[in-house]
Structures are given as structure tokens and as C-alpha cells.
Amino acid sequence: MRAWRETRRFPLAVQLLLVNQLGVNIGFYLLIPYLAMHLTDHLGMSAAVVGIVLGVRNLSQQGLFIIGGSASDRLGARGVIIAGCALRTAGFALFALGDDLAVLLAASVLSGLAGALFNPAVRTYIAQEAAERKAEAFALFNVFATTGALIGPLLGSALLLVDFRTSALTAAGIFAALTAAQALVLPVRKVEPSKGTVLADWREVLGNRAFLAFALAMVGMFTLENQLYLLLPDGARRATGWEGAAGLVFLLGTVANLTLQLRITRALKERGDRARWIATGLGLMALAFLPPAAMAAGSGGPDDTADAVLHALPVLVGALLLHLGVMVAQPFVMELVPGFGRPELTGTYFGIFYVFSGIAAAVGNTVVGWAMDAGERGDADWLPWTCCALFGLVSALGVARLHRLGALPSPSKPAVPAPA
């Protein structure tokens, strides 16, 4: 309830976009986690074909964030948000109506492009509307997003008791409703005409060495955040011998987010520089992987229920620390990104930042997956956990180094872009 009361203190446009993110994550997560199962079990597709369909969706999104960011700067974030949600509606409807590969690939491209459009656009709009309260706005954004990511899979599993088509049409209906709400409520903001070309904008952002160094330092955050869906659920299942244990990781994160996110952001905002808290959050994220590493190195599987609970504790402690680290760092990261350059390029900065995040998540998950396989073969179950801890530590040290060099912006002192 505290989060909802705080939400009502923001302009109506920000309120809508926060609720929009709840709906976006509900619609996304009620469908996408079950898509691979549908393609294999219901449509009889091979693992290779499934990989192509999922890979096309991911590539369409991660590779085109820069397009969504530039479109937000030049056309206005409002129109890009609406277009993105409309495309997601069409893409998810195609998943419901099409069974052959060509239709499924078209659905993947549309749904990926949709994310590439509205993800940077939403953040651009919030950054512009929230003004000096960006950190609190992005903290609430995190709360709504996490809540949607929990509700979505639960709703999806219930709808799958009917069939996949019902799930896909429900997801499409959610995005259609969001599209209509945005078209009706989001106010039009005047966009100053750009004096240069899109390529010139990209060169300006990519020539900002401080921004590129910061984006590179954030590789650890995006890699470790992705372990909420890979390593930690796998660790919970292995520790307890119970498939449902993975759900505890998500439930714990949602409860922590709802109760602590806004309190943490508001308390830290008034105490010290933003970069200091980003580095602290990354340090917490690194620390999160040490309790599960100790558990993995020191014992085998559980013998009984009491032993399973005991084995689960280090994983759950790690999950809580990881969520806390994200809650400390992420709102200030989102607040910092627009400060690296001109306000007219806010969308482009977010777009390129999320291109980096997509690459980081892909490469990081590959490394962690390799470490999981190598650890299992070599009786070294601690290896992937230690690998993640090192990722977080290197990122924390990278941000601390940039802070000492004075390369990072602050709410009172935007960074001066360094020439290429």
C-alpha cells in the first residue's frame, strides 16, 4: 500500500507508465516462459527450431534497442510507447493463431521489435516527467515490474490448464488494453526538432567514453540479475530436491521488493553520492553468491525434509542479498544514464545502454552456463557461484574507479561527454 500511495504523488502520466509496466510483465511472463514447451510438446518442433524462434525474438529486441531510443528522441516517447505495445499485441496474437514456422517467426520479430521500442521509450518518458524524483520513480518502476514478473507465470500456468492459445490471446488482450490506455491518457509532449542526423546522435553517444566505461562496468549487474532465472532457481532445486523450490526465489524477491525498495531508495538518496550506492549494490550482488557457493562446496543432496530446509537457507539468503543489491543499485543506475549527455538524447542513451545489457546478459549467461557444466563434470559445484561473485566484484570496483576519476554524473552535476 505504501508503494501505491507514493505512486499517486507522481503525475498521471508516470502513474500510468508504472501500472503499464505491471501489465507488460504480466502479459510477457504469462506467455514467454511457456513458449518453448508449446513449440516442442504441442507443435512437435525440434530443439534447433525452437532455438531459432526464441533467438529471433531475443535478437529482434536486444539488437534494436538503439532504434527505439532514437525514435523516442526524434518522434517523442509517447508515440513510440504506443507503437511498441500495439506491435506486442499483434505479435502475441500471432503466437495464438499461427502454427507454422513462418507465422511463428513473424510473431517473434514483432514481439521482439515491440520490446525494443517501448523499453527505452518508457524509461525516457519517466526520466523526463519525474524530474528531480527520477530515483523514486525508477524504484517504483522496479516494484511494479517485479510484481508483474511474479503474477505473470502464475497466471500463465493457470491458463495453460485450458490451452496455450488462451494464454497467448489473454496476453495479447492485456497489451491491447495497455495500448488503448496510453493513447487516451499519456499527454503529448512537444519534441524539439533535431539539428543532426541519427548517425550523428549515435556517434555522439558512442564517443562518450565515460558513458561507455559505465555501461561496461554494468555488465556485472545485468549478468547477476539474470541469475534470478538461471543459477539461483537451479541451486534451489538441487539443494532441496524439490522442483517447486525455484518459486521461492521469485516469491522472496517480490515480497522484499514490495516492502523495501522504496524505503531503501529514499533513505540512500539523501546519504552520499549515487555512484557510491551503485558500487555498494554491486558489492551486495557479488556477496549474494558466496553462501550458496559454501553450501555447494560443503555438502551433497538432502536426506530428509529438515535437511532440505537447511540446504535451502544459503540459496535463499543469496537470493535475498541479490535482490537487495539490485534494489540499492538499479534506481540510481537508471537515474544516472540520462545525465551523461544532452537531454535531447535521453532515449538514445537508454537505447545504447540496453544494447550493452543484452550483450552482457547473453555473454554472462553463456559463461555461467559453461561454469555450471564444468562444475558438474569436475565435482566443483561451487564454480558457477564463485564465477558470479567475481563478476559482481569486478563491476563494483569498476564503478568505484569511475567515481574516483570524477567520470560519473550526479543530479547536481551532469557529466561532460568526453570526446572520442
Short mmCIF file of C-alpha atoms in Angstrom, two decimals:
data_model
loop_
_atom_site.label_atom_id
_atom_site.label_comp_id
_atom_site.label_asym_id
_atom_site.label_seq_id
_atom_site.Cartn_x
_atom_site.Cartn_y
_atom_site.Cartn_z
CA MET A 1 0.00 0.00 0.00
CA ARG A 2 2.92 2.37 0.70
CA ALA A 3 4.12 1.94 -2.89
CA TRP A 4 0.65 2.72 -4.22
CA ARG A 5 0.36 5.86 -2.07
CA GLU A 6 3.76 7.02 -3.31
CA THR A 7 2.74 6.31 -6.89
CA ARG A 8 -0.21 8.70 -6.56
CA ARG A 9 2.17 11.55 -5.77
CA PHE A 10 3.58 11.43 -9.31
CA PRO A 11 1.96 12.97 -12.41
CA LEU A 12 -0.77 10.92 -14.04
CA ALA A 13 1.49 10.01 -16.97
CA VAL A 14 4.09 8.45 -14.62
CA GLN A 15 1.34 6.61 -12.72
CA LEU A 16 0.08 5.11 -15.96
CA LEU A 17 3.55 4.02 -17.03
CA LEU A 18 4.18 2.33 -13.67
CA VAL A 19 0.91 0.40 -13.92
CA ASN A 20 1.77 -0.18 -17.58
CA GLN A 21 4.97 -1.95 -16.52
CA LEU A 22 2.98 -4.20 -14.20
CA GLY A 23 0.74 -5.14 -17.13
CA VAL A 24 3.67 -5.52 -19.54
CA ASN A 25 5.40 -8.01 -17.27
CA ILE A 26 2.20 -9.91 -16.52
CA GLY A 27 1.48 -10.25 -20.23
CA PHE A 28 5.06 -11.13 -21.12
CA TYR A 29 5.68 -13.68 -18.37
CA LEU A 30 2.35 -15.46 -18.68
CA LEU A 31 3.38 -16.44 -22.23
CA ILE A 32 7.11 -16.41 -22.95
CA PRO A 33 8.27 -18.89 -20.23
CA TYR A 34 5.88 -21.47 -21.69
CA LEU A 35 6.57 -20.80 -25.37
CA ALA A 36 9.36 -23.38 -25.72
CA MET A 37 7.17 -26.06 -24.14
CA HIS A 38 4.34 -25.21 -26.57
CA LEU A 39 6.64 -25.41 -29.59
CA THR A 40 8.07 -28.79 -28.59
CA ASP A 41 5.19 -30.57 -26.85
CA HIS A 42 2.22 -29.22 -28.81
CA LEU A 43 3.68 -28.44 -32.23
CA GLY A 44 6.36 -31.16 -32.27
CA MET A 45 9.22 -28.84 -33.29
CA SER A 46 12.85 -29.83 -32.82
CA ALA A 47 15.09 -28.17 -30.24
CA ALA A 48 17.01 -26.46 -33.06
CA VAL A 49 13.85 -24.86 -34.49
CA VAL A 50 12.73 -23.78 -31.03
CA GLY A 51 16.13 -22.17 -30.52
CA ILE A 52 15.71 -20.25 -33.78
CA VAL A 53 12.25 -18.95 -32.82
CA LEU A 54 13.38 -17.84 -29.36
CA GLY A 55 16.68 -16.47 -30.69
CA VAL A 56 14.92 -14.37 -33.33
CA ARG A 57 12.71 -12.80 -30.64
CA ASN A 58 15.68 -12.02 -28.42
CA LEU A 59 17.80 -10.67 -31.29
CA SER A 60 14.92 -8.50 -32.56
CA GLN A 61 14.67 -6.91 -29.13
CA GLN A 62 18.23 -6.64 -27.90
CA GLY A 63 19.70 -5.63 -31.26
CA LEU A 64 17.15 -2.87 -31.93
CA PHE A 65 17.04 -1.03 -28.60
CA ILE A 66 19.05 1.72 -30.23
CA ILE A 67 16.27 2.18 -32.80
CA GLY A 68 13.66 2.56 -30.06
CA GLY A 69 15.87 5.02 -28.20
CA SER A 70 16.49 7.21 -31.25
CA ALA A 71 12.81 7.10 -32.21
CA SER A 72 11.91 8.34 -28.72
CA ASP A 73 14.24 11.32 -29.09
CA ARG A 74 13.08 12.29 -32.57
CA LEU A 75 9.40 11.30 -32.64
CA GLY A 76 8.51 11.58 -28.96
CA ALA A 77 8.42 8.82 -26.36
CA ARG A 78 4.61 8.72 -26.23
CA GLY A 79 4.12 7.56 -29.83
CA VAL A 80 6.92 5.00 -29.57
CA ILE A 81 5.44 3.52 -26.37
CA ILE A 82 2.02 3.17 -28.02
CA ALA A 83 3.52 1.66 -31.18
CA GLY A 84 5.54 -0.82 -29.11
CA CYS A 85 2.51 -2.04 -27.17
CA ALA A 86 0.46 -2.31 -30.36
CA LEU A 87 3.18 -4.41 -32.00
CA ARG A 88 3.38 -6.65 -28.92
CA THR A 89 -0.41 -7.13 -29.17
CA ALA A 90 -0.06 -8.24 -32.80
CA GLY A 91 2.92 -10.48 -32.06
CA PHE A 92 1.27 -12.34 -29.20
CA ALA A 93 -1.96 -12.72 -31.19
CA LEU A 94 0.08 -14.37 -33.96
CA PHE A 95 1.52 -16.83 -31.42
CA ALA A 96 -2.09 -17.79 -30.64
CA LEU A 97 -3.27 -18.05 -34.23
CA GLY A 98 -0.28 -19.46 -36.11
CA ASP A 99 1.19 -22.96 -36.05
CA ASP A 100 3.66 -22.92 -38.95
CA LEU A 101 7.24 -21.69 -38.71
CA ALA A 102 6.82 -18.58 -40.89
CA VAL A 103 3.99 -17.24 -38.71
CA LEU A 104 5.87 -18.03 -35.51
CA LEU A 105 8.98 -16.25 -36.79
CA ALA A 106 6.86 -13.22 -37.70
CA ALA A 107 5.37 -13.28 -34.20
CA SER A 108 8.87 -13.45 -32.70
CA VAL A 109 10.09 -10.49 -34.77
CA LEU A 110 7.04 -8.37 -33.89
CA SER A 111 7.18 -9.12 -30.16
CA GLY A 112 10.94 -8.50 -30.06
CA LEU A 113 10.68 -5.25 -32.00
CA ALA A 114 7.90 -4.17 -29.64
CA GLY A 115 10.21 -4.52 -26.65
CA ALA A 116 12.98 -2.69 -28.49
CA LEU A 117 10.59 0.24 -28.99
CA PHE A 118 8.81 0.66 -25.67
CA ASN A 119 11.58 -0.35 -23.21
CA PRO A 120 13.84 2.69 -23.84
CA ALA A 121 10.82 4.90 -24.59
CA VAL A 122 9.15 4.20 -21.24
CA ARG A 123 12.35 4.97 -19.35
CA THR A 124 12.86 8.14 -21.37
CA TYR A 125 9.32 9.36 -20.61
CA ILE A 126 9.69 8.61 -16.89
CA ALA A 127 13.09 10.32 -16.72
CA GLN A 128 11.60 13.43 -18.34
CA GLU A 129 8.38 13.52 -16.30
CA ALA A 130 9.84 12.64 -12.88
CA ALA A 131 12.42 15.47 -12.99
CA GLU A 132 14.35 15.52 -9.69
CA ARG A 133 12.44 12.47 -8.41
CA LYS A 134 13.87 10.07 -11.00
CA ALA A 135 15.33 7.70 -8.40
CA GLU A 136 11.99 7.22 -6.61
CA ALA A 137 10.17 6.82 -9.93
CA PHE A 138 12.58 4.11 -11.08
CA ALA A 139 12.37 2.44 -7.66
CA LEU A 140 8.60 2.19 -8.08
CA PHE A 141 9.13 1.02 -11.65
CA ASN A 142 11.21 -1.84 -10.23
CA VAL A 143 8.44 -2.70 -7.74
CA PHE A 144 5.74 -2.86 -10.42
CA ALA A 145 7.99 -4.81 -12.81
CA THR A 146 8.93 -7.40 -10.18
CA THR A 147 5.31 -7.84 -9.12
CA GLY A 148 4.27 -8.41 -12.73
CA ALA A 149 7.09 -10.92 -13.21
CA LEU A 150 5.68 -12.95 -10.30
CA ILE A 151 1.99 -12.73 -11.26
CA GLY A 152 2.61 -13.49 -14.94
CA PRO A 153 3.95 -17.07 -14.62
CA LEU A 154 1.29 -17.93 -12.03
CA LEU A 155 -1.47 -16.70 -14.34
CA GLY A 156 0.18 -18.42 -17.29
CA SER A 157 0.34 -21.78 -15.54
CA ALA A 158 -3.37 -21.49 -14.69
CA LEU A 159 -4.33 -20.55 -18.27
CA LEU A 160 -2.29 -23.45 -19.65
CA LEU A 161 -4.79 -25.76 -17.95
CA VAL A 162 -7.11 -24.56 -20.74
CA ASP A 163 -4.61 -24.33 -23.61
CA PHE A 164 -1.71 -22.27 -24.94
CA ARG A 165 -3.96 -20.35 -27.34
CA THR A 166 -5.94 -19.00 -24.39
CA SER A 167 -2.72 -17.85 -22.72
CA ALA A 168 -1.50 -16.09 -25.86
CA LEU A 169 -4.85 -14.36 -26.50
CA THR A 170 -5.00 -13.24 -22.86
CA ALA A 171 -1.50 -11.76 -23.15
CA ALA A 172 -2.48 -10.03 -26.41
CA GLY A 173 -5.61 -8.67 -24.72
CA ILE A 174 -3.54 -7.20 -21.88
CA PHE A 175 -1.29 -5.39 -24.36
CA ALA A 176 -4.29 -4.17 -26.35
CA ALA A 177 -5.77 -2.66 -23.18
CA LEU A 178 -2.44 -1.02 -22.33
CA THR A 179 -2.20 0.41 -25.86
CA ALA A 180 -5.65 1.97 -25.55
CA ALA A 181 -4.91 3.37 -22.08
CA GLN A 182 -1.69 5.00 -23.27
CA ALA A 183 -3.37 6.52 -26.32
CA LEU A 184 -6.10 8.01 -24.10
CA VAL A 185 -4.11 9.15 -21.07
CA LEU A 186 -0.47 9.87 -21.97
CA PRO A 187 -0.13 13.57 -22.80
CA VAL A 188 1.64 14.62 -25.98
CA ARG A 189 4.97 16.29 -25.33
CA LYS A 190 6.50 18.69 -27.83
CA VAL A 191 9.68 17.30 -29.38
CA GLU A 192 12.36 19.77 -30.35
CA PRO A 193 13.47 19.08 -33.93
CA SER A 194 16.95 17.58 -34.06
CA LYS A 195 19.62 19.51 -35.92
CA GLY A 196 21.73 16.49 -36.83
CA THR A 197 21.27 13.01 -38.22
CA VAL A 198 20.54 9.80 -36.35
CA LEU A 199 24.04 8.57 -37.16
CA ALA A 200 25.47 11.76 -35.67
CA ASP A 201 23.48 11.11 -32.48
CA TRP A 202 24.85 7.58 -32.30
CA ARG A 203 28.40 8.81 -32.87
CA GLU A 204 27.98 11.35 -30.09
CA VAL A 205 26.79 8.75 -27.60
CA LEU A 206 29.32 6.11 -28.65
CA GLY A 207 32.04 8.75 -28.45
CA ASN A 208 31.24 9.43 -24.80
CA ARG A 209 33.99 7.41 -23.18
CA ALA A 210 32.68 7.92 -19.63
CA PHE A 211 29.28 6.54 -20.63
CA LEU A 212 30.80 3.55 -22.43
CA ALA A 213 33.00 2.79 -19.42
CA PHE A 214 29.96 2.95 -17.13
CA ALA A 215 27.92 0.70 -19.44
CA LEU A 216 30.81 -1.78 -19.47
CA ALA A 217 31.04 -1.67 -15.68
CA MET A 218 27.33 -2.52 -15.51
CA VAL A 219 27.93 -5.85 -17.26
CA GLY A 220 28.16 -7.48 -13.83
CA MET A 221 24.77 -6.12 -12.73
CA PHE A 222 22.92 -7.43 -15.78
CA THR A 223 24.72 -10.78 -15.68
CA LEU A 224 23.99 -11.36 -12.00
CA GLU A 225 20.40 -10.13 -12.25
CA ASN A 226 19.83 -12.80 -14.90
CA GLN A 227 20.87 -15.48 -12.42
CA LEU A 228 17.49 -15.00 -10.74
CA TYR A 229 16.21 -17.03 -13.71
CA LEU A 230 19.14 -19.44 -14.20
CA LEU A 231 21.58 -20.24 -11.40
CA LEU A 232 19.54 -19.45 -8.27
CA PRO A 233 16.42 -21.45 -9.28
CA ASP A 234 18.68 -24.35 -10.30
CA GLY A 235 20.52 -24.07 -6.98
CA ALA A 236 17.23 -24.09 -5.04
CA ARG A 237 16.05 -27.22 -6.87
CA ARG A 238 19.36 -29.02 -6.33
CA ALA A 239 19.57 -28.03 -2.66
CA THR A 240 16.08 -29.24 -1.79
CA GLY A 241 15.38 -31.92 -4.39
CA TRP A 242 12.04 -30.17 -4.99
CA GLU A 243 11.12 -28.63 -8.36
CA GLY A 244 8.83 -26.06 -6.74
CA ALA A 245 11.72 -24.58 -4.73
CA ALA A 246 12.56 -22.27 -7.64
CA GLY A 247 9.32 -20.40 -6.97
CA LEU A 248 10.59 -19.45 -3.52
CA VAL A 249 13.35 -17.38 -5.14
CA PHE A 250 10.78 -15.30 -7.03
CA LEU A 251 8.37 -15.04 -4.10
CA LEU A 252 11.12 -13.86 -1.77
CA GLY A 253 12.20 -11.21 -4.27
CA THR A 254 8.67 -9.91 -4.79
CA VAL A 255 7.98 -9.60 -1.05
CA ALA A 256 11.33 -7.86 -0.48
CA ASN A 257 10.69 -5.51 -3.39
CA LEU A 258 7.21 -4.53 -2.25
CA THR A 259 8.28 -3.88 1.33
CA LEU A 260 11.80 -2.46 0.96
CA GLN A 261 12.51 -0.96 -2.47
CA LEU A 262 11.04 2.49 -1.94
CA ARG A 263 12.34 2.75 1.63
CA ILE A 264 15.87 1.86 0.51
CA THR A 265 15.91 4.33 -2.38
CA ARG A 266 14.52 7.23 -0.38
CA ALA A 267 16.93 6.59 2.53
CA LEU A 268 20.03 6.31 0.33
CA LYS A 269 19.14 9.22 -1.94
CA GLU A 270 19.86 11.67 0.87
CA ARG A 271 23.03 9.93 2.05
CA GLY A 272 26.03 10.19 -0.20
CA ASP A 273 26.79 10.15 -3.89
CA ARG A 274 24.77 7.92 -6.25
CA ALA A 275 27.90 6.18 -7.56
CA ARG A 276 28.77 5.10 -4.03
CA TRP A 277 25.43 3.31 -3.69
CA ILE A 278 25.68 1.72 -7.13
CA ALA A 279 29.07 0.26 -6.16
CA THR A 280 27.63 -0.87 -2.81
CA GLY A 281 24.69 -2.55 -4.56
CA LEU A 282 27.05 -4.37 -6.92
CA GLY A 283 29.12 -5.47 -3.95
CA LEU A 284 25.99 -6.90 -2.29
CA MET A 285 25.15 -8.71 -5.53
CA ALA A 286 28.64 -10.25 -5.55
CA LEU A 287 28.32 -11.23 -1.89
CA ALA A 288 25.00 -12.94 -2.63
CA PHE A 289 26.73 -15.85 -4.37
CA LEU A 290 29.08 -16.76 -1.51
CA PRO A 291 26.57 -18.53 0.82
CA PRO A 292 25.35 -20.84 -1.99
CA ALA A 293 28.98 -21.45 -3.01
CA ALA A 294 29.83 -22.56 0.52
CA MET A 295 26.76 -24.81 0.57
CA ALA A 296 27.64 -26.32 -2.82
CA ALA A 297 31.23 -26.98 -1.76
CA GLY A 298 30.41 -28.50 1.58
CA SER A 299 27.59 -31.00 1.15
CA GLY A 300 25.63 -33.30 -1.11
CA GLY A 301 21.87 -33.56 -1.59
CA PRO A 302 19.32 -33.50 1.26
CA ASP A 303 18.50 -36.64 3.26
CA ASP A 304 15.07 -35.62 4.52
CA THR A 305 12.71 -32.64 4.75
CA ALA A 306 14.57 -30.96 7.61
CA ASP A 307 17.84 -31.39 5.73
CA ALA A 308 16.24 -29.90 2.57
CA VAL A 309 15.19 -26.81 4.51
CA LEU A 310 18.70 -26.46 5.91
CA HIS A 311 20.19 -26.81 2.42
CA ALA A 312 17.76 -24.22 1.03
CA LEU A 313 18.74 -21.49 3.51
CA PRO A 314 22.07 -20.47 1.88
CA VAL A 315 20.38 -20.24 -1.52
CA LEU A 316 17.53 -18.14 -0.13
CA VAL A 317 19.97 -15.90 1.76
CA GLY A 318 21.85 -15.47 -1.51
CA ALA A 319 18.62 -14.66 -3.38
CA LEU A 320 17.67 -12.06 -0.75
CA LEU A 321 21.12 -10.42 -0.90
CA LEU A 322 20.93 -10.35 -4.70
CA HIS A 323 17.51 -8.70 -4.63
CA LEU A 324 18.77 -6.18 -2.06
CA GLY A 325 21.77 -5.38 -4.24
CA VAL A 326 19.51 -4.77 -7.23
CA MET A 327 17.22 -2.59 -5.10
CA VAL A 328 20.18 -0.50 -3.94
CA ALA A 329 21.85 -0.06 -7.34
CA GLN A 330 19.25 -0.16 -10.10
CA PRO A 331 17.19 3.02 -9.45
CA PHE A 332 20.37 5.09 -9.26
CA VAL A 333 21.74 3.47 -12.42
CA MET A 334 18.57 4.45 -14.28
CA GLU A 335 18.78 7.96 -12.79
CA LEU A 336 22.41 8.31 -13.86
CA VAL A 337 22.11 7.25 -17.52
CA PRO A 338 20.41 10.44 -18.83
CA GLY A 339 23.00 12.58 -17.05
CA PHE A 340 25.81 11.51 -19.36
CA GLY A 341 24.65 13.69 -22.25
CA ARG A 342 22.19 16.18 -23.67
CA PRO A 343 18.55 15.83 -22.58
CA GLU A 344 17.61 15.61 -26.27
CA LEU A 345 19.47 12.27 -26.46
CA THR A 346 18.00 10.62 -23.37
CA GLY A 347 16.31 7.91 -25.44
CA THR A 348 19.47 7.20 -27.43
CA TYR A 349 21.49 6.84 -24.22
CA PHE A 350 18.94 4.40 -22.79
CA GLY A 351 18.78 2.50 -26.08
CA ILE A 352 22.53 2.00 -26.35
CA PHE A 353 22.75 1.21 -22.64
CA TYR A 354 20.24 -1.61 -23.14
CA VAL A 355 22.11 -2.92 -26.17
CA PHE A 356 25.06 -3.34 -23.81
CA SER A 357 22.80 -5.04 -21.26
CA GLY A 358 21.52 -7.52 -23.84
CA ILE A 359 25.04 -8.43 -24.90
CA ALA A 360 26.09 -8.68 -21.24
CA ALA A 361 23.19 -10.98 -20.38
CA ALA A 362 23.90 -13.25 -23.35
CA VAL A 363 27.65 -13.48 -22.76
CA GLY A 364 27.29 -13.68 -18.97
CA ASN A 365 24.70 -16.46 -19.12
CA THR A 366 26.94 -18.37 -21.53
CA VAL A 367 29.88 -18.11 -19.12
CA VAL A 368 27.75 -19.09 -16.12
CA GLY A 369 26.21 -21.98 -18.07
CA TRP A 370 29.68 -23.20 -19.01
CA ALA A 371 30.76 -22.95 -15.35
CA MET A 372 27.68 -24.95 -14.28
CA ASP A 373 28.50 -27.72 -16.75
CA ALA A 374 32.22 -27.69 -15.88
CA GLY A 375 31.43 -27.73 -12.16
CA GLU A 376 29.12 -30.71 -12.56
CA ARG A 377 31.66 -32.65 -14.60
CA GLY A 378 34.53 -31.85 -12.27
CA ASP A 379 32.68 -32.24 -8.95
CA ALA A 380 33.11 -28.49 -8.37
CA ASP A 381 29.54 -27.27 -7.80
CA TRP A 382 30.94 -24.08 -6.24
CA LEU A 383 32.43 -22.94 -9.59
CA PRO A 384 29.45 -21.03 -11.12
CA TRP A 385 28.70 -19.31 -7.79
CA THR A 386 32.30 -18.14 -7.45
CA CYS A 387 32.29 -17.02 -11.09
CA CYS A 388 29.24 -14.82 -10.41
CA ALA A 389 30.81 -13.36 -7.27
CA LEU A 390 33.82 -12.31 -9.34
CA PHE A 391 31.57 -10.71 -11.97
CA GLY A 392 29.94 -8.57 -9.28
CA LEU A 393 33.22 -7.67 -7.59
CA VAL A 394 34.82 -6.51 -10.86
CA SER A 395 31.78 -4.38 -11.67
CA ALA A 396 31.74 -2.80 -8.20
CA LEU A 397 35.44 -1.95 -8.47
CA GLY A 398 34.86 -0.54 -11.96
CA VAL A 399 32.14 1.86 -10.77
CA ALA A 400 34.23 2.87 -7.75
CA ARG A 401 37.16 3.63 -10.07
CA LEU A 402 34.99 5.77 -12.38
CA HIS A 403 33.67 7.63 -9.34
CA ARG A 404 37.18 8.40 -8.10
CA LEU A 405 38.09 9.72 -11.57
CA GLY A 406 35.07 12.06 -11.49
CA ALA A 407 33.71 10.48 -14.68
CA LEU A 408 30.15 9.90 -13.46
CA PRO A 409 27.33 12.46 -13.45
CA SER A 410 25.22 13.35 -10.44
CA PRO A 411 21.80 15.04 -10.14
CA SER A 412 23.55 18.35 -9.50
CA LYS A 413 26.45 17.87 -11.94
CA PRO A 414 25.83 16.27 -15.34
CA ALA A 415 28.86 14.66 -16.87
CA VAL A 416 30.66 16.41 -19.69
CA PRO A 417 30.86 13.99 -22.63
CA ALA A 418 34.44 13.08 -23.36
CA PRO A 419 35.49 13.25 -26.99
CA ALA A 420 36.24 10.06 -28.88
#
